[in-house]
PDB file of C-alpha atoms in Angstrom:
ATOM      1  CA  UNK A   1       5.587 -16.432  -8.336  1.00 69.00           C
ATOM      2  CA  UNK A   2       2.725 -17.439  -5.982  1.00 73.00           C
ATOM      3  CA  UNK A   3       3.182 -21.254  -6.305  1.00 88.00           C
ATOM      4  CA  UNK A   4       1.349 -21.576  -3.014  1.00 91.00           C
ATOM      5  CA  UNK A   5       1.269 -25.366  -2.787  1.00 91.00           C
ATOM      6  CA  UNK A   6       5.052 -25.513  -3.026  1.00 95.00           C
ATOM      7  CA  UNK A   7       5.419 -22.542  -0.673  1.00 95.00           C
ATOM      8  CA  UNK A   8       3.219 -24.289   1.907  1.00 96.00           C
ATOM      9  CA  UNK A   9       5.233 -27.488   1.723  1.00 96.00           C
ATOM     10  CA  UNK A  10       8.579 -25.758   1.908  1.00 96.00           C
ATOM     11  CA  UNK A  11       7.474 -23.489   4.778  1.00 96.00           C
ATOM     12  CA  UNK A  12       6.281 -26.442   6.802  1.00 97.00           C
ATOM     13  CA  UNK A  13       9.601 -28.198   6.195  1.00 97.00           C
ATOM     14  CA  UNK A  14      11.472 -25.080   7.215  1.00 97.00           C
ATOM     15  CA  UNK A  15       9.481 -24.857  10.514  1.00 98.00           C
ATOM     16  CA  UNK A  16      10.236 -28.511  11.269  1.00 98.00           C
ATOM     17  CA  UNK A  17      13.944 -28.093  10.403  1.00 98.00           C
ATOM     18  CA  UNK A  18      14.349 -24.982  12.497  1.00 98.00           C
ATOM     19  CA  UNK A  19      12.753 -26.690  15.505  1.00 97.00           C
ATOM     20  CA  UNK A  20      14.893 -29.782  15.043  1.00 98.00           C
ATOM     21  CA  UNK A  21      17.996 -27.579  14.989  1.00 97.00           C
ATOM     22  CA  UNK A  22      16.646 -25.476  17.851  1.00 97.00           C
ATOM     23  CA  UNK A  23      17.339 -22.340  15.786  1.00 97.00           C
ATOM     24  CA  UNK A  24      14.829 -19.862  17.233  1.00 97.00           C
ATOM     25  CA  UNK A  25      15.651 -17.124  14.708  1.00 96.00           C
ATOM     26  CA  UNK A  26      15.010 -19.507  11.805  1.00 97.00           C
ATOM     27  CA  UNK A  27      11.851 -20.714  13.570  1.00 97.00           C
ATOM     28  CA  UNK A  28      10.450 -17.176  13.727  1.00 97.00           C
ATOM     29  CA  UNK A  29      11.232 -16.564  10.054  1.00 96.00           C
ATOM     30  CA  UNK A  30       9.839 -19.966   8.989  1.00 97.00           C
ATOM     31  CA  UNK A  31       6.617 -19.347  10.927  1.00 98.00           C
ATOM     32  CA  UNK A  32       6.244 -15.967   9.203  1.00 97.00           C
ATOM     33  CA  UNK A  33       6.710 -17.679   5.830  1.00 96.00           C
ATOM     34  CA  UNK A  34       4.130 -20.385   6.756  1.00 98.00           C
ATOM     35  CA  UNK A  35       1.621 -17.779   7.910  1.00 97.00           C
ATOM     36  CA  UNK A  36       2.123 -15.842   4.702  1.00 96.00           C
ATOM     37  CA  UNK A  37       1.278 -18.731   2.416  1.00 97.00           C
ATOM     38  CA  UNK A  38      -1.651 -19.770   4.630  1.00 97.00           C
ATOM     39  CA  UNK A  39      -2.965 -16.212   4.358  1.00 95.00           C
ATOM     40  CA  UNK A  40      -2.624 -16.291   0.582  1.00 93.00           C
ATOM     41  CA  UNK A  41      -4.592 -19.537   0.586  1.00 96.00           C
ATOM     42  CA  UNK A  42      -7.254 -17.790   2.716  1.00 96.00           C
ATOM     43  CA  UNK A  43      -6.547 -20.037   5.649  1.00 97.00           C
ATOM     44  CA  UNK A  44      -6.742 -17.119   7.977  1.00 98.00           C
ATOM     45  CA  UNK A  45      -7.216 -18.924  11.251  1.00 98.00           C
ATOM     46  CA  UNK A  46      -4.133 -21.051  10.652  1.00 98.00           C
ATOM     47  CA  UNK A  47      -2.175 -17.967   9.487  1.00 98.00           C
ATOM     48  CA  UNK A  48      -3.118 -16.142  12.646  1.00 98.00           C
ATOM     49  CA  UNK A  49      -1.911 -19.044  14.792  1.00 98.00           C
ATOM     50  CA  UNK A  50       1.504 -19.133  13.022  1.00 98.00           C
ATOM     51  CA  UNK A  51       2.012 -15.351  12.985  1.00 98.00           C
ATOM     52  CA  UNK A  52       1.208 -15.278  16.693  1.00 98.00           C
ATOM     53  CA  UNK A  53       3.726 -18.125  17.279  1.00 98.00           C
ATOM     54  CA  UNK A  54       6.338 -16.132  15.359  1.00 98.00           C
ATOM     55  CA  UNK A  55       5.561 -13.134  17.522  1.00 98.00           C
ATOM     56  CA  UNK A  56       5.989 -15.181  20.704  1.00 98.00           C
ATOM     57  CA  UNK A  57       9.305 -16.632  19.491  1.00 98.00           C
ATOM     58  CA  UNK A  58      10.681 -13.267  18.425  1.00 97.00           C
ATOM     59  CA  UNK A  59       9.788 -11.783  21.801  1.00 97.00           C
ATOM     60  CA  UNK A  60      11.481 -14.715  23.589  1.00 97.00           C
ATOM     61  CA  UNK A  61      14.720 -14.208  21.677  1.00 97.00           C
ATOM     62  CA  UNK A  62      14.350 -10.414  22.007  1.00 96.00           C
ATOM     63  CA  UNK A  63      14.528  -9.812  18.226  1.00 96.00           C
ATOM     64  CA  UNK A  64      12.646  -6.541  17.748  1.00 95.00           C
ATOM     65  CA  UNK A  65      12.890  -6.703  13.956  1.00 94.00           C
ATOM     66  CA  UNK A  66      11.118 -10.075  13.800  1.00 95.00           C
ATOM     67  CA  UNK A  67       8.706  -8.897  16.517  1.00 97.00           C
ATOM     68  CA  UNK A  68       7.664  -5.970  14.346  1.00 97.00           C
ATOM     69  CA  UNK A  69       7.277  -8.178  11.260  1.00 97.00           C
ATOM     70  CA  UNK A  70       5.282 -10.797  13.193  1.00 97.00           C
ATOM     71  CA  UNK A  71       3.049  -8.148  14.857  1.00 97.00           C
ATOM     72  CA  UNK A  72       2.391  -6.531  11.479  1.00 98.00           C
ATOM     73  CA  UNK A  73       1.335  -9.851  10.013  1.00 98.00           C
ATOM     74  CA  UNK A  74      -0.944 -10.663  12.983  1.00 98.00           C
ATOM     75  CA  UNK A  75      -2.683  -7.296  12.374  1.00 98.00           C
ATOM     76  CA  UNK A  76      -2.779  -7.814   8.634  1.00 97.00           C
ATOM     77  CA  UNK A  77      -4.472 -11.173   9.080  1.00 98.00           C
ATOM     78  CA  UNK A  78      -6.994  -9.686  11.462  1.00 98.00           C
ATOM     79  CA  UNK A  79      -7.854  -7.134   8.770  1.00 97.00           C
ATOM     80  CA  UNK A  80      -8.394  -9.925   6.219  1.00 96.00           C
ATOM     81  CA  UNK A  81     -10.724 -11.579   8.770  1.00 97.00           C
ATOM     82  CA  UNK A  82     -12.763  -8.349   9.054  1.00 96.00           C
ATOM     83  CA  UNK A  83     -11.610  -7.592  12.603  1.00 98.00           C
ATOM     84  CA  UNK A  84     -10.731  -3.961  11.760  1.00 98.00           C
ATOM     85  CA  UNK A  85     -10.642  -2.307  15.239  1.00 98.00           C
ATOM     86  CA  UNK A  86      -8.443  -5.067  16.635  1.00 98.00           C
ATOM     87  CA  UNK A  87      -6.225  -4.907  13.581  1.00 98.00           C
ATOM     88  CA  UNK A  88      -5.850  -1.136  13.871  1.00 98.00           C
ATOM     89  CA  UNK A  89      -4.820  -1.413  17.538  1.00 98.00           C
ATOM     90  CA  UNK A  90      -2.234  -4.041  16.617  1.00 98.00           C
ATOM     91  CA  UNK A  91      -0.858  -1.995  13.698  1.00 98.00           C
ATOM     92  CA  UNK A  92      -0.443   1.028  16.009  1.00 98.00           C
ATOM     93  CA  UNK A  93       1.620  -1.227  18.316  1.00 97.00           C
ATOM     94  CA  UNK A  94       3.656  -2.366  15.293  1.00 98.00           C
ATOM     95  CA  UNK A  95       4.225   1.220  14.277  1.00 98.00           C
ATOM     96  CA  UNK A  96       5.690   2.032  17.701  1.00 97.00           C
ATOM     97  CA  UNK A  97       8.131  -0.887  17.439  1.00 97.00           C
ATOM     98  CA  UNK A  98       9.176   0.103  13.973  1.00 97.00           C
ATOM     99  CA  UNK A  99       9.800   3.682  15.026  1.00 97.00           C
ATOM    100  CA  UNK A 100      11.749   2.465  18.031  1.00 96.00           C
ATOM    101  CA  UNK A 101      13.855   0.318  15.667  1.00 95.00           C
ATOM    102  CA  UNK A 102      14.418   3.261  13.296  1.00 96.00           C
ATOM    103  CA  UNK A 103      12.840   1.178  10.490  1.00 96.00           C
ATOM    104  CA  UNK A 104      11.582   3.969   8.208  1.00 96.00           C
ATOM    105  CA  UNK A 105      10.654   1.564   5.426  1.00 96.00           C
ATOM    106  CA  UNK A 106       8.685  -0.655   7.780  1.00 97.00           C
ATOM    107  CA  UNK A 107       7.057   2.441   9.260  1.00 97.00           C
ATOM    108  CA  UNK A 108       5.835   3.476   5.809  1.00 97.00           C
ATOM    109  CA  UNK A 109       4.378   0.018   5.092  1.00 97.00           C
ATOM    110  CA  UNK A 110       2.604   0.041   8.479  1.00 98.00           C
ATOM    111  CA  UNK A 111       1.204   3.522   7.899  1.00 98.00           C
ATOM    112  CA  UNK A 112      -0.231   2.328   4.593  1.00 97.00           C
ATOM    113  CA  UNK A 113      -1.930  -0.556   6.364  1.00 97.00           C
ATOM    114  CA  UNK A 114      -3.289   1.845   8.990  1.00 98.00           C
ATOM    115  CA  UNK A 115      -4.689   3.944   6.149  1.00 98.00           C
ATOM    116  CA  UNK A 116      -6.508   0.933   4.741  1.00 97.00           C
ATOM    117  CA  UNK A 117      -7.977   0.170   8.189  1.00 98.00           C
ATOM    118  CA  UNK A 118      -9.124   3.720   8.734  1.00 98.00           C
ATOM    119  CA  UNK A 119     -10.888   3.576   5.364  1.00 98.00           C
ATOM    120  CA  UNK A 120     -12.551   0.265   6.249  1.00 97.00           C
ATOM    121  CA  UNK A 121     -13.755   1.815   9.487  1.00 98.00           C
ATOM    122  CA  UNK A 122     -15.400   4.701   7.614  1.00 97.00           C
ATOM    123  CA  UNK A 123     -12.811   7.386   8.423  1.00 98.00           C
ATOM    124  CA  UNK A 124     -11.623   8.649   4.989  1.00 98.00           C
ATOM    125  CA  UNK A 125      -9.999  11.842   6.316  1.00 97.00           C
ATOM    126  CA  UNK A 126      -7.794   9.860   8.698  1.00 98.00           C
ATOM    127  CA  UNK A 127      -7.106   7.270   6.000  1.00 98.00           C
ATOM    128  CA  UNK A 128      -5.961   9.977   3.562  1.00 98.00           C
ATOM    129  CA  UNK A 129      -3.568  11.437   6.147  1.00 98.00           C
ATOM    130  CA  UNK A 130      -2.049   8.016   6.914  1.00 98.00           C
ATOM    131  CA  UNK A 131      -1.605   7.251   3.200  1.00 98.00           C
ATOM    132  CA  UNK A 132       0.097  10.620   2.698  1.00 98.00           C
ATOM    133  CA  UNK A 133       2.537   9.855   5.569  1.00 98.00           C
ATOM    134  CA  UNK A 134       3.103   6.398   4.149  1.00 98.00           C
ATOM    135  CA  UNK A 135       3.827   7.789   0.696  1.00 98.00           C
ATOM    136  CA  UNK A 136       6.320  10.318   2.044  1.00 97.00           C
ATOM    137  CA  UNK A 137       8.168   7.493   3.848  1.00 97.00           C
ATOM    138  CA  UNK A 138       8.079   5.332   0.714  1.00 97.00           C
ATOM    139  CA  UNK A 139       9.621   8.155  -1.315  1.00 97.00           C
ATOM    140  CA  UNK A 140      12.218   8.796   1.345  1.00 96.00           C
ATOM    141  CA  UNK A 141      13.304   5.105   1.384  1.00 96.00           C
ATOM    142  CA  UNK A 142      12.889   4.615  -2.434  1.00 96.00           C
ATOM    143  CA  UNK A 143      10.448   1.750  -1.744  1.00 96.00           C
ATOM    144  CA  UNK A 144       8.553   1.424  -5.007  1.00 97.00           C
ATOM    145  CA  UNK A 145       6.058  -1.277  -3.934  1.00 96.00           C
ATOM    146  CA  UNK A 146       5.154   0.824  -0.894  1.00 96.00           C
ATOM    147  CA  UNK A 147       4.813   3.863  -3.057  1.00 97.00           C
ATOM    148  CA  UNK A 148       2.375   2.022  -5.335  1.00 98.00           C
ATOM    149  CA  UNK A 149       0.349   0.764  -2.361  1.00 97.00           C
ATOM    150  CA  UNK A 150       0.071   4.241  -0.921  1.00 98.00           C
ATOM    151  CA  UNK A 151      -0.814   5.796  -4.271  1.00 98.00           C
ATOM    152  CA  UNK A 152      -3.507   3.191  -4.781  1.00 98.00           C
ATOM    153  CA  UNK A 153      -4.769   3.774  -1.256  1.00 98.00           C
ATOM    154  CA  UNK A 154      -5.090   7.494  -1.912  1.00 98.00           C
ATOM    155  CA  UNK A 155      -7.113   6.608  -4.976  1.00 98.00           C
ATOM    156  CA  UNK A 156      -9.362   4.357  -2.827  1.00 98.00           C
ATOM    157  CA  UNK A 157      -9.999   7.236  -0.375  1.00 98.00           C
ATOM    158  CA  UNK A 158     -10.879   9.689  -3.194  1.00 98.00           C
ATOM    159  CA  UNK A 159     -13.123   7.107  -4.827  1.00 98.00           C
ATOM    160  CA  UNK A 160     -14.960   6.542  -1.516  1.00 97.00           C
ATOM    161  CA  UNK A 161     -15.504  10.292  -1.188  1.00 97.00           C
ATOM    162  CA  UNK A 162     -16.767  10.638  -4.801  1.00 97.00           C
ATOM    163  CA  UNK A 163     -13.705  12.575  -5.960  1.00 97.00           C
ATOM    164  CA  UNK A 164     -13.491  10.573  -9.215  1.00 97.00           C
ATOM    165  CA  UNK A 165     -11.017  12.687 -11.171  1.00 97.00           C
ATOM    166  CA  UNK A 166      -8.599  12.777  -8.232  1.00 98.00           C
ATOM    167  CA  UNK A 167      -8.984   9.007  -7.722  1.00 98.00           C
ATOM    168  CA  UNK A 168      -8.214   8.307 -11.379  1.00 98.00           C
ATOM    169  CA  UNK A 169      -5.045  10.414 -11.060  1.00 98.00           C
ATOM    170  CA  UNK A 170      -3.816   8.441  -7.999  1.00 98.00           C
ATOM    171  CA  UNK A 171      -4.580   5.096  -9.642  1.00 98.00           C
ATOM    172  CA  UNK A 172      -2.756   6.236 -12.772  1.00 98.00           C
ATOM    173  CA  UNK A 173       0.359   6.997 -10.660  1.00 98.00           C
ATOM    174  CA  UNK A 174       0.035   3.581  -8.986  1.00 98.00           C
ATOM    175  CA  UNK A 175      -0.206   1.861 -12.370  1.00 98.00           C
ATOM    176  CA  UNK A 176       2.985   3.606 -13.501  1.00 98.00           C
ATOM    177  CA  UNK A 177       4.962   2.443 -10.479  1.00 98.00           C
ATOM    178  CA  UNK A 178       3.539  -1.081 -10.503  1.00 98.00           C
ATOM    179  CA  UNK A 179       4.454  -1.466 -14.185  1.00 97.00           C
ATOM    180  CA  UNK A 180       7.984  -0.337 -13.301  1.00 97.00           C
ATOM    181  CA  UNK A 181       8.450  -2.936 -10.604  1.00 96.00           C
ATOM    182  CA  UNK A 182       6.602  -5.736 -12.443  1.00 94.00           C
ATOM    183  CA  UNK A 183       3.880  -6.133  -9.794  1.00 93.00           C
ATOM    184  CA  UNK A 184       1.291  -7.842 -12.011  1.00 93.00           C
ATOM    185  CA  UNK A 185      -1.268  -8.516  -9.297  1.00 91.00           C
ATOM    186  CA  UNK A 186      -1.079  -4.959  -7.970  1.00 95.00           C
ATOM    187  CA  UNK A 187      -1.121  -3.614 -11.536  1.00 97.00           C
ATOM    188  CA  UNK A 188      -4.311  -5.536 -12.283  1.00 97.00           C
ATOM    189  CA  UNK A 189      -5.942  -4.065  -9.158  1.00 96.00           C
ATOM    190  CA  UNK A 190      -4.909  -0.526  -9.965  1.00 97.00           C
ATOM    191  CA  UNK A 191      -6.006  -0.836 -13.592  1.00 97.00           C
ATOM    192  CA  UNK A 192      -9.339  -2.285 -12.487  1.00 97.00           C
ATOM    193  CA  UNK A 193      -9.978   0.641 -10.121  1.00 97.00           C
ATOM    194  CA  UNK A 194      -8.790   3.172 -12.701  1.00 95.00           C
ATOM    195  CA  UNK A 195     -11.184   1.614 -15.232  1.00 94.00           C
TER     196      UNK A 195
END
């Protein structure tokens, strides 16, 4: 529900507790939670520090699933900071880990983020291809939030290229999926772009 002050407090408590218990798995997860709320609060430097710590811990305990999640979040934060080339490089590394893990859902989410980065870097053709791949994976894994993100991304590409009718169609599909899953923030974004 985005109660970020409570999330921040609980995440910091979780990090402290996991360290006191010397539970490295819980430490990685708690650091990811802490980085997530810091990112939502636009504290990107702090988020980057905690996601990077989570990445280090997950590598130390050889947990490839947490490694992929941490690496994704490092790259995601770099995008929010406007460091697009660096973020794209990191997301490609994340994609390789997720493919190695056989994580088709995570692969789809990462491809969607790569699409967003390609678009930020002024490469709409590449962005469109990445979003198409992401959408195919989201359909395959029945991941509705990832479907909505990919559909919205395809709309963004078409809008950038001046293909207004096509963009409206993609946004309309994103709106339908976001209504279905109750993603109010995403719904507002898709409705805004459709409008």
